[in-house]
Amino acid sequence: MNTRDKPTVVAEPRKERRKSDEWRTALTRIEPNKILMRGYPLDELMGRLTFGEAIYLLFMGELPSPGIGRLMEAMLVSFIDHGITPPSTLAARNTATTGAALRACVAAGLLGFGKYHGGDIESCIQFLDNGLDMVRKGASLREAAERLIEGCKENDETPPGFGHRFHTRDPRAARLFQMALELEVEAEHIQMIRAVEIALQEHCVPGEKPLPVNIDGAIAAVCGDIGIPPSIANALFIISRVPGIAAHADEERVRQNPMRQIDPKDHTYDGPSERRLPERRK
Amino acid sequence: MNTRDKPTVVAEPRKERRKSDEWRTALTRIEPNKILMRGYPLDELMGRLTFGEAIYLLFMGELPSPGIGRLMEAMLVSFIDHGITPPSTLAARNTATTGAALRACVAAGLLGFGKYHGGDIESCIQFLDNGLDMVRKGASLREAAERLIEGCKENDETPPGFGHRFHTRDPRAARLFQMALELEVEAEHIQMIRAVEIALQEHCVPGEKPLPVNIDGAIAAVCGDIGIPPSIANALFIISRVPGIAAHADEERVRQNPMRQIDPKDHTYDGPSERRLPERRK
Amino acid sequence: MNTRDKPTVVAEPRKERRKSDEWRTALTRIEPNKILMRGYPLDELMGRLTFGEAIYLLFMGELPSPGIGRLMEAMLVSFIDHGITPPSTLAARNTATTGAALRACVAAGLLGFGKYHGGDIESCIQFLDNGLDMVRKGASLREAAERLIEGCKENDETPPGFGHRFHTRDPRAARLFQMALELEVEAEHIQMIRAVEIALQEHCVPGEKPLPVNIDGAIAAVCGDIGIPPSIANALFIISRVPGIAAHADEERVRQNPMRQIDPKDHTYDGPSERRLPERRK
Amino acid sequence: MNTRDKPTVVAEPRKERRKSDEWRTALTRIEPNKILMRGYPLDELMGRLTFGEAIYLLFMGELPSPGIGRLMEAMLVSFIDHGITPPSTLAARNTATTGAALRACVAAGLLGFGKYHGGDIESCIQFLDNGLDMVRKGASLREAAERLIEGCKENDETPPGFGHRFHTRDPRAARLFQMALELEVEAEHIQMIRAVEIALQEHCVPGEKPLPVNIDGAIAAVCGDIGIPPSIANALFIISRVPGIAAHADEERVRQNPMRQIDPKDHTYDGPSERRLPERRK
């Protein structure tokens, strides 16, 4: 700064610290040599909670039951990566090719979740809740499903949580529902989404693209049934994809030349061929 | 666009798809109704791998051993949140107070990892590798540690991975080293960082602020010993803090008024008081 | 990557380049040694258009008239900075204190434009257009204004483009309207927003906080009157604040210690005292 | 939060506001109904300064001379857009295709400035300053240029500010140097960069790709000669490209279908054909 006018230090009137300025947080308390997350010393959680369980504790305030803990892990694994197809991953790779820091690539990737990509979790929970409201007022599951579908048709919208650009049947959704059944947490949201899926199948005209439940829909229904509110379900979604975005940005920097024009159609997969988990892992 | 000149469609000479345009990825293969991460069907991984193990598989290409899997979880848990003290968390909260989408808040938070915050993992692995080079050339661990410290003093720098703004002893680092010992993965990087810590203690003048190993240093040493390269260690660091940033952004939106001026000194913790894990969890 | 299974290169079926893959852009054509923005060689624009005029050309496709060019500059200047009060600026400063790159600080700052901050331009143009629809259907300006205000009251909302956290009268809005009048571009959107302002004043109960037109509202009205569509008005808004965010991030790095806890209430202004432009500038 | 343990409000020991917490800013002072940027009322600047001049005032603290003001505009215009070729623009378009907010697209684009893209301004000024140091110690411009080039060759690096992926001669650089000459601000940095350019031409083996000064180099040299420090030159660079990134994101949303896979090779330009400025503009 080169100021010809003599700069002046302006003494601000000493602002008082008012009660009303106080604000509160219930997440983590920091004391010298102590980090208490939701009351638990973080070092005691290390080795005793998995990352997925710790995420549940952080957002929900309490430890998950064993069943809910396993569902948390499954939901987080289900969305960890989807190859180079999503625009978010391509945004991260386009950032990585400039030599940007990894954190910048991941941030750019996250910004590529928008209305049409990763935005369905919250609207899908709302959609299912609307149906369950009808059920509480006396409609059968089937009637509620029909009315939900009709509402979407009127607005020329695909029901949130249904359909996929690449898959006609989403294997992740099927697996998540199976686990919810086995772990005995299946409840009304899963029943509602299945009722909608069945009704959609019945409406499906031969030759038309089918609209199966996708992983967004499955996560939304499971979150609804285990009491995770929509905004936190949305956070889990974001958290689950960060490793995938980071891995693509890292691979871009390690395996490709900088400043290339990235053309998604030109890629080839050269990783391991299809394989099965070893027995001890099943 | 209101163009008075008549717009012209310029026919680009048809670009040929050249072999050299091809590029490769080894992370995830997408086929209709099939998602293969490192060769494994993603739906088969659900319920069989934890999120931490899946992160290892995604980045390293193979399943972790049980011991390394447990260390992965512990590292990810150790860095999950540090209250409202980090600038990255405050950047996310300042973004959240404007009513921005959660993904935007998380991205803003991630961008608040810079040279002085979360940037130590890579330089710390390099620092330890420099010391191990000396050992390989005949120096004792102690001599190597002394020379590393001297190098930092000459540049008037704190050794990377040491010291903390709030803690004089980082409980997370101690716990991580203990687990590495129990799981029998402790090797030369951990020995090197401990040699540096001991040497720093001996140099410490009474009254001076001590420089204990911090969680960055501990993660760097453990990653070095289990074969995780620096750029991936850095990715793990970013991944581990995303839940904390997201939880603070979510709490800001739920508990505070929008468009407030966030003053970190005015906050109060009102979560659960200190507590212990139930017996079954130990 | 350490893959025990032998990696396989999977030959993708050669994808054909289809007509339908083609997409179009009308902004800038790149040829060897030639950059044509909206048809004009960029080097010919240098020295002949101001930055503000070039921004207009880029978005609108044609050169602005001299009057519209001057309004563009005035709008861009009006929003260039608002000190350390906006959350977006604080997000950028919190990012800068970590030693992050300037581009990362600016990105974090931009993300701090949300529903409650900088989001009013588009909704304000919509709001005024709703009023003008009523006028076209026969209502007087005054009746339309009353109905618009009533609609906001019913939803317990502040009319978009009105009110300010710090100012009871926004000097930038007044100046922009004066310029629009002098440059003879004032038209129905400005008349509509003034009718709303007058009606709000008449409704204002003594002691209540007044709701003057703010700079968002003024920019929205001027953009409406000179034919800039809402999404481009929003882009201008973002563009205009980037210098302010960047200047604060730069000042943070130059004048403050890294890794500080930024408390907006503790700041003092030490720049030049109030001064007037030299005569030749008027 | 569902806490089985009774939550406790922990009364933090009342922190004192210390002198040392105070921090200072010299950019903009906010008072009720008054916004003073560098001491000038912002509403008085409107209509009297161009955006480019206001940017200079904000960063440098004083009004620019008329010549420097014109160079500011020219530099900002020169870099405003480069079509769909830069990775930053592709990152922004990939974000836009998801339906993300414009600010998120712009932020993602900015993050795609990295080591290899837009990062040359600061290193180029440093490079030229190194040469000028040699001149001050007695070397001729030519000798200094030779030594600078030799240094780059030893590290197998392209001299910063030279070479372009698309152009063998950058028309923007030539125009900027011409303006600097006409406006009589040409000084030692421009002389140094020209000496390097001549030396590079002489070294150039027939058939090898030439390394002309690019726009980064030209901006760096001009900034050096008019006293703009490297970090601010870098800020100008970021500011100048924001309109381009925003315009591409806006065009993506208006003209393309959402969730498309963006393949840069498939695009066609359909804007106005090449044209000249009208006479009154010259």
Short mmCIF file of N, CA and C in Angstrom, two decimals, chain B residues 101-217:
data_model
loop_
_atom_site.label_atom_id
_atom_site.label_comp_id
_atom_site.label_asym_id
_atom_site.label_seq_id
_atom_site.Cartn_x
_atom_site.Cartn_y
_atom_site.Cartn_z
N ALA B 101 -25.40 -24.58 -0.04
CA ALA B 101 -25.60 -26.02 0.00
C ALA B 101 -24.49 -26.70 0.81
N LEU B 102 -24.81 -27.85 1.42
CA LEU B 102 -23.82 -28.53 2.26
C LEU B 102 -22.54 -28.83 1.48
N ARG B 103 -22.69 -29.28 0.23
CA ARG B 103 -21.48 -29.62 -0.54
C ARG B 103 -20.58 -28.40 -0.72
N ALA B 104 -21.18 -27.22 -0.85
CA ALA B 104 -20.39 -26.00 -1.00
C ALA B 104 -19.65 -25.69 0.29
N CYS B 105 -20.31 -25.90 1.43
CA CYS B 105 -19.67 -25.67 2.73
C CYS B 105 -18.49 -26.63 2.92
N VAL B 106 -18.69 -27.89 2.54
CA VAL B 106 -17.62 -28.87 2.71
C VAL B 106 -16.44 -28.51 1.80
N ALA B 107 -16.74 -28.11 0.55
CA ALA B 107 -15.68 -27.72 -0.37
C ALA B 107 -14.90 -26.53 0.18
N ALA B 108 -15.61 -25.53 0.70
CA ALA B 108 -14.93 -24.36 1.27
C ALA B 108 -14.04 -24.79 2.43
N GLY B 109 -14.53 -25.72 3.23
CA GLY B 109 -13.73 -26.21 4.36
C GLY B 109 -12.46 -26.90 3.89
N LEU B 110 -12.59 -27.76 2.88
CA LEU B 110 -11.42 -28.49 2.38
C LEU B 110 -10.37 -27.53 1.84
N LEU B 111 -10.83 -26.43 1.24
CA LEU B 111 -9.89 -25.46 0.69
C LEU B 111 -9.09 -24.79 1.80
N GLY B 112 -9.60 -24.87 3.02
CA GLY B 112 -8.88 -24.35 4.17
C GLY B 112 -7.87 -25.33 4.74
N PHE B 113 -7.43 -26.27 3.93
CA PHE B 113 -6.21 -27.01 4.28
C PHE B 113 -5.10 -26.39 3.46
N GLY B 114 -4.14 -25.78 4.08
CA GLY B 114 -3.07 -25.13 3.31
C GLY B 114 -1.71 -25.54 3.82
N LYS B 115 -0.76 -24.71 3.48
CA LYS B 115 0.64 -25.00 3.84
C LYS B 115 0.78 -25.22 5.34
N TYR B 116 0.03 -24.44 6.14
CA TYR B 116 0.20 -24.50 7.59
C TYR B 116 -0.83 -25.39 8.27
N HIS B 117 -1.71 -26.01 7.52
CA HIS B 117 -2.83 -26.75 8.14
C HIS B 117 -3.09 -27.99 7.30
N GLY B 118 -2.70 -29.12 7.83
CA GLY B 118 -2.94 -30.37 7.11
C GLY B 118 -1.95 -30.61 5.99
N GLY B 119 -0.97 -29.75 5.86
CA GLY B 119 -0.02 -29.92 4.77
C GLY B 119 1.23 -30.67 5.20
N ASP B 120 1.22 -31.15 6.45
CA ASP B 120 2.46 -31.71 6.99
C ASP B 120 2.69 -33.18 6.67
N ILE B 121 1.65 -33.90 6.29
CA ILE B 121 1.80 -35.34 6.11
C ILE B 121 2.88 -35.64 5.07
N GLU B 122 2.75 -35.04 3.90
CA GLU B 122 3.72 -35.34 2.86
C GLU B 122 5.13 -34.90 3.24
N SER B 123 5.24 -33.67 3.80
CA SER B 123 6.59 -33.21 4.13
C SER B 123 7.16 -34.02 5.30
N CYS B 124 6.29 -34.52 6.17
CA CYS B 124 6.78 -35.31 7.31
C CYS B 124 7.31 -36.67 6.82
N ILE B 125 6.61 -37.31 5.88
CA ILE B 125 7.13 -38.58 5.36
C ILE B 125 8.49 -38.33 4.70
N GLN B 126 8.59 -37.23 3.94
CA GLN B 126 9.86 -36.89 3.30
C GLN B 126 10.96 -36.68 4.34
N PHE B 127 10.60 -35.97 5.41
CA PHE B 127 11.52 -35.69 6.51
C PHE B 127 12.04 -37.00 7.12
N LEU B 128 11.12 -37.92 7.38
CA LEU B 128 11.53 -39.20 7.99
C LEU B 128 12.37 -40.01 6.99
N ASP B 129 11.98 -39.98 5.74
CA ASP B 129 12.76 -40.71 4.72
C ASP B 129 14.19 -40.15 4.62
N ASN B 130 14.31 -38.83 4.76
CA ASN B 130 15.66 -38.24 4.76
C ASN B 130 16.49 -38.82 5.91
N GLY B 131 15.87 -38.91 7.08
CA GLY B 131 16.59 -39.47 8.23
C GLY B 131 16.95 -40.93 7.99
N LEU B 132 16.02 -41.71 7.43
CA LEU B 132 16.27 -43.14 7.20
C LEU B 132 17.37 -43.34 6.15
N ASP B 133 17.48 -42.40 5.22
CA ASP B 133 18.60 -42.44 4.27
C ASP B 133 19.94 -42.35 5.00
N MET B 134 19.98 -41.42 5.97
CA MET B 134 21.22 -41.29 6.76
C MET B 134 21.52 -42.60 7.49
N VAL B 135 20.49 -43.21 8.04
CA VAL B 135 20.68 -44.47 8.78
C VAL B 135 21.22 -45.54 7.83
N ARG B 136 20.66 -45.58 6.65
CA ARG B 136 21.12 -46.58 5.69
C ARG B 136 22.59 -46.36 5.30
N LYS B 137 23.00 -45.10 5.40
CA LYS B 137 24.41 -44.79 5.07
C LYS B 137 25.30 -44.90 6.30
N GLY B 138 24.77 -45.44 7.40
CA GLY B 138 25.65 -45.73 8.53
C GLY B 138 25.40 -44.94 9.80
N ALA B 139 24.59 -43.88 9.74
CA ALA B 139 24.33 -43.11 10.96
C ALA B 139 23.46 -43.92 11.91
N SER B 140 23.58 -43.66 13.21
CA SER B 140 22.63 -44.25 14.16
C SER B 140 21.33 -43.46 14.08
N LEU B 141 20.23 -44.05 14.58
CA LEU B 141 18.95 -43.34 14.62
C LEU B 141 19.13 -42.00 15.32
N ARG B 142 19.88 -42.02 16.41
CA ARG B 142 20.05 -40.82 17.21
C ARG B 142 20.80 -39.73 16.44
N GLU B 143 21.86 -40.16 15.76
CA GLU B 143 22.62 -39.19 14.96
C GLU B 143 21.75 -38.60 13.85
N ALA B 144 21.00 -39.46 13.19
CA ALA B 144 20.12 -38.99 12.12
C ALA B 144 19.11 -37.99 12.66
N ALA B 145 18.53 -38.31 13.82
CA ALA B 145 17.55 -37.41 14.43
C ALA B 145 18.19 -36.05 14.72
N GLU B 146 19.39 -36.08 15.28
CA GLU B 146 20.07 -34.81 15.61
C GLU B 146 20.29 -33.98 14.34
N ARG B 147 20.70 -34.66 13.27
CA ARG B 147 20.97 -33.91 12.04
C ARG B 147 19.69 -33.34 11.42
N LEU B 148 18.60 -34.12 11.52
CA LEU B 148 17.32 -33.61 11.01
C LEU B 148 16.91 -32.34 11.76
N ILE B 149 17.05 -32.41 13.09
CA ILE B 149 16.65 -31.25 13.91
C ILE B 149 17.52 -30.04 13.59
N GLU B 150 18.82 -30.29 13.46
CA GLU B 150 19.73 -29.21 13.11
C GLU B 150 19.31 -28.54 11.80
N GLY B 151 18.97 -29.36 10.82
CA GLY B 151 18.54 -28.83 9.52
C GLY B 151 17.34 -27.91 9.67
N CYS B 152 16.39 -28.32 10.51
CA CYS B 152 15.20 -27.48 10.73
C CYS B 152 15.60 -26.17 11.40
N LYS B 153 16.48 -26.26 12.41
CA LYS B 153 16.90 -25.05 13.13
C LYS B 153 17.55 -24.06 12.18
N GLU B 154 18.37 -24.57 11.29
CA GLU B 154 19.05 -23.68 10.33
C GLU B 154 18.04 -22.90 9.48
N ASN B 155 16.96 -23.56 9.12
CA ASN B 155 15.92 -22.89 8.32
C ASN B 155 14.85 -22.24 9.20
N ASP B 156 15.10 -22.26 10.51
CA ASP B 156 14.16 -21.67 11.45
C ASP B 156 12.75 -22.27 11.30
N GLU B 157 12.70 -23.57 11.11
CA GLU B 157 11.42 -24.26 10.94
C GLU B 157 11.18 -25.25 12.06
N THR B 158 9.91 -25.44 12.38
CA THR B 158 9.53 -26.52 13.28
C THR B 158 9.60 -27.84 12.49
N PRO B 159 10.17 -28.90 13.08
CA PRO B 159 10.17 -30.18 12.35
C PRO B 159 8.75 -30.59 11.98
N PRO B 160 8.50 -30.99 10.73
CA PRO B 160 7.13 -31.36 10.34
C PRO B 160 6.63 -32.56 11.13
N GLY B 161 5.38 -32.47 11.61
CA GLY B 161 4.83 -33.55 12.42
C GLY B 161 5.02 -33.36 13.91
N PHE B 162 5.55 -32.20 14.29
CA PHE B 162 5.77 -31.94 15.72
C PHE B 162 5.12 -30.63 16.13
N GLY B 163 4.65 -30.58 17.38
CA GLY B 163 4.08 -29.36 17.93
C GLY B 163 2.59 -29.24 17.64
N HIS B 164 1.86 -28.56 18.51
CA HIS B 164 0.42 -28.38 18.32
C HIS B 164 0.00 -27.07 18.96
N ARG B 165 -0.94 -26.38 18.31
CA ARG B 165 -1.39 -25.09 18.85
C ARG B 165 -2.05 -25.24 20.21
N PHE B 166 -2.71 -26.39 20.45
CA PHE B 166 -3.48 -26.52 21.68
C PHE B 166 -2.93 -27.56 22.67
N HIS B 167 -2.26 -28.56 22.14
CA HIS B 167 -1.87 -29.67 23.01
C HIS B 167 -0.36 -29.69 23.24
N THR B 168 0.05 -30.02 24.47
CA THR B 168 1.49 -30.23 24.73
C THR B 168 1.83 -31.71 24.58
N ARG B 169 0.80 -32.54 24.51
CA ARG B 169 0.98 -33.97 24.28
C ARG B 169 -0.25 -34.42 23.52
N ASP B 170 -0.08 -34.99 22.34
CA ASP B 170 -1.23 -35.29 21.49
C ASP B 170 -1.70 -36.72 21.78
N PRO B 171 -2.86 -36.87 22.44
CA PRO B 171 -3.29 -38.22 22.85
C PRO B 171 -3.53 -39.15 21.67
N ARG B 172 -3.86 -38.59 20.51
CA ARG B 172 -4.12 -39.42 19.34
C ARG B 172 -2.84 -40.06 18.81
N ALA B 173 -1.75 -39.30 18.88
CA ALA B 173 -0.48 -39.85 18.39
C ALA B 173 -0.05 -41.02 19.27
N ALA B 174 -0.15 -40.85 20.58
CA ALA B 174 0.25 -41.91 21.50
C ALA B 174 -0.56 -43.18 21.23
N ARG B 175 -1.85 -43.01 21.06
CA ARG B 175 -2.72 -44.16 20.84
C ARG B 175 -2.37 -44.87 19.52
N LEU B 176 -2.09 -44.10 18.49
CA LEU B 176 -1.78 -44.69 17.19
C LEU B 176 -0.48 -45.50 17.26
N PHE B 177 0.52 -44.96 17.95
CA PHE B 177 1.78 -45.70 18.09
C PHE B 177 1.57 -46.99 18.88
N GLN B 178 0.75 -46.90 19.93
CA GLN B 178 0.46 -48.10 20.75
C GLN B 178 -0.20 -49.18 19.89
N MET B 179 -1.16 -48.77 19.06
CA MET B 179 -1.83 -49.74 18.19
C MET B 179 -0.87 -50.35 17.17
N ALA B 180 0.01 -49.52 16.62
CA ALA B 180 0.98 -50.02 15.63
C ALA B 180 1.88 -51.08 16.27
N LEU B 181 2.21 -50.85 17.54
CA LEU B 181 3.05 -51.80 18.28
C LEU B 181 2.29 -53.11 18.49
N GLU B 182 1.07 -53.01 19.00
CA GLU B 182 0.25 -54.19 19.27
C GLU B 182 -0.02 -54.99 18.00
N LEU B 183 -0.26 -54.26 16.90
CA LEU B 183 -0.60 -54.95 15.64
C LEU B 183 0.65 -55.35 14.87
N GLU B 184 1.79 -55.11 15.50
CA GLU B 184 3.08 -55.56 14.95
C GLU B 184 3.38 -55.00 13.56
N VAL B 185 3.03 -53.72 13.35
CA VAL B 185 3.45 -53.10 12.09
C VAL B 185 4.48 -52.01 12.34
N GLU B 186 4.82 -51.77 13.61
CA GLU B 186 5.81 -50.73 13.89
C GLU B 186 7.11 -51.06 13.17
N ALA B 187 7.66 -50.10 12.45
CA ALA B 187 8.93 -50.33 11.77
C ALA B 187 9.75 -49.04 11.77
N GLU B 188 10.59 -48.87 10.78
CA GLU B 188 11.62 -47.84 10.83
C GLU B 188 11.11 -46.40 10.88
N HIS B 189 9.97 -46.11 10.22
CA HIS B 189 9.49 -44.72 10.25
C HIS B 189 9.06 -44.33 11.66
N ILE B 190 8.39 -45.25 12.34
CA ILE B 190 7.99 -44.94 13.72
C ILE B 190 9.22 -44.81 14.61
N GLN B 191 10.20 -45.70 14.41
CA GLN B 191 11.43 -45.59 15.19
C GLN B 191 12.12 -44.23 14.94
N MET B 192 12.10 -43.83 13.69
CA MET B 192 12.76 -42.56 13.34
C MET B 192 12.05 -41.39 14.00
N ILE B 193 10.71 -41.38 13.94
CA ILE B 193 10.00 -40.22 14.49
C ILE B 193 10.14 -40.18 16.01
N ARG B 194 10.22 -41.36 16.63
CA ARG B 194 10.42 -41.39 18.08
C ARG B 194 11.81 -40.91 18.45
N ALA B 195 12.79 -41.26 17.63
CA ALA B 195 14.15 -40.78 17.90
C ALA B 195 14.18 -39.26 17.82
N VAL B 196 13.46 -38.70 16.85
CA VAL B 196 13.41 -37.23 16.74
C VAL B 196 12.72 -36.64 17.96
N GLU B 197 11.63 -37.29 18.39
CA GLU B 197 10.89 -36.76 19.54
C GLU B 197 11.77 -36.74 20.79
N ILE B 198 12.50 -37.83 21.01
CA ILE B 198 13.39 -37.89 22.18
C ILE B 198 14.47 -36.81 22.10
N ALA B 199 15.04 -36.66 20.92
CA ALA B 199 16.09 -35.65 20.76
C ALA B 199 15.54 -34.24 21.00
N LEU B 200 14.32 -34.00 20.53
CA LEU B 200 13.70 -32.68 20.76
C LEU B 200 13.48 -32.42 22.24
N GLN B 201 13.06 -33.49 22.98
CA GLN B 201 12.84 -33.33 24.42
C GLN B 201 14.14 -32.95 25.12
N GLU B 202 15.22 -33.59 24.70
CA GLU B 202 16.52 -33.30 25.34
C GLU B 202 16.99 -31.88 25.06
N HIS B 203 16.64 -31.39 23.85
CA HIS B 203 17.05 -30.03 23.49
C HIS B 203 16.19 -28.98 24.18
N CYS B 204 15.00 -29.41 24.64
CA CYS B 204 14.00 -28.44 25.09
C CYS B 204 14.49 -27.70 26.33
N VAL B 205 14.57 -26.38 26.22
CA VAL B 205 14.98 -25.53 27.33
C VAL B 205 13.77 -25.37 28.26
N PRO B 206 13.97 -25.45 29.61
CA PRO B 206 12.82 -25.26 30.51
C PRO B 206 12.12 -23.93 30.22
N GLY B 207 10.81 -23.97 30.22
CA GLY B 207 10.05 -22.75 29.93
C GLY B 207 9.65 -22.66 28.46
N GLU B 208 10.40 -23.31 27.61
CA GLU B 208 10.07 -23.30 26.18
C GLU B 208 8.89 -24.24 25.93
N LYS B 209 8.13 -23.93 24.89
CA LYS B 209 7.00 -24.78 24.52
C LYS B 209 7.53 -26.13 24.01
N PRO B 210 7.05 -27.24 24.54
CA PRO B 210 7.54 -28.54 24.05
C PRO B 210 7.02 -28.83 22.64
N LEU B 211 7.71 -29.72 21.96
CA LEU B 211 7.33 -30.08 20.59
C LEU B 211 7.04 -31.58 20.49
N PRO B 212 5.88 -32.02 20.97
CA PRO B 212 5.57 -33.45 20.91
C PRO B 212 5.19 -33.86 19.48
N VAL B 213 5.28 -35.16 19.21
CA VAL B 213 4.74 -35.67 17.94
C VAL B 213 3.26 -35.33 17.90
N ASN B 214 2.76 -34.81 16.79
CA ASN B 214 1.33 -34.57 16.67
C ASN B 214 0.70 -35.64 15.77
N ILE B 215 -0.60 -35.54 15.57
CA ILE B 215 -1.30 -36.60 14.85
C ILE B 215 -0.84 -36.66 13.39
N ASP B 216 -0.49 -35.52 12.81
CA ASP B 216 0.05 -35.52 11.45
C ASP B 216 1.31 -36.39 11.40
N GLY B 217 2.19 -36.16 12.36
CA GLY B 217 3.45 -36.92 12.39
C GLY B 217 3.19 -38.40 12.59
#
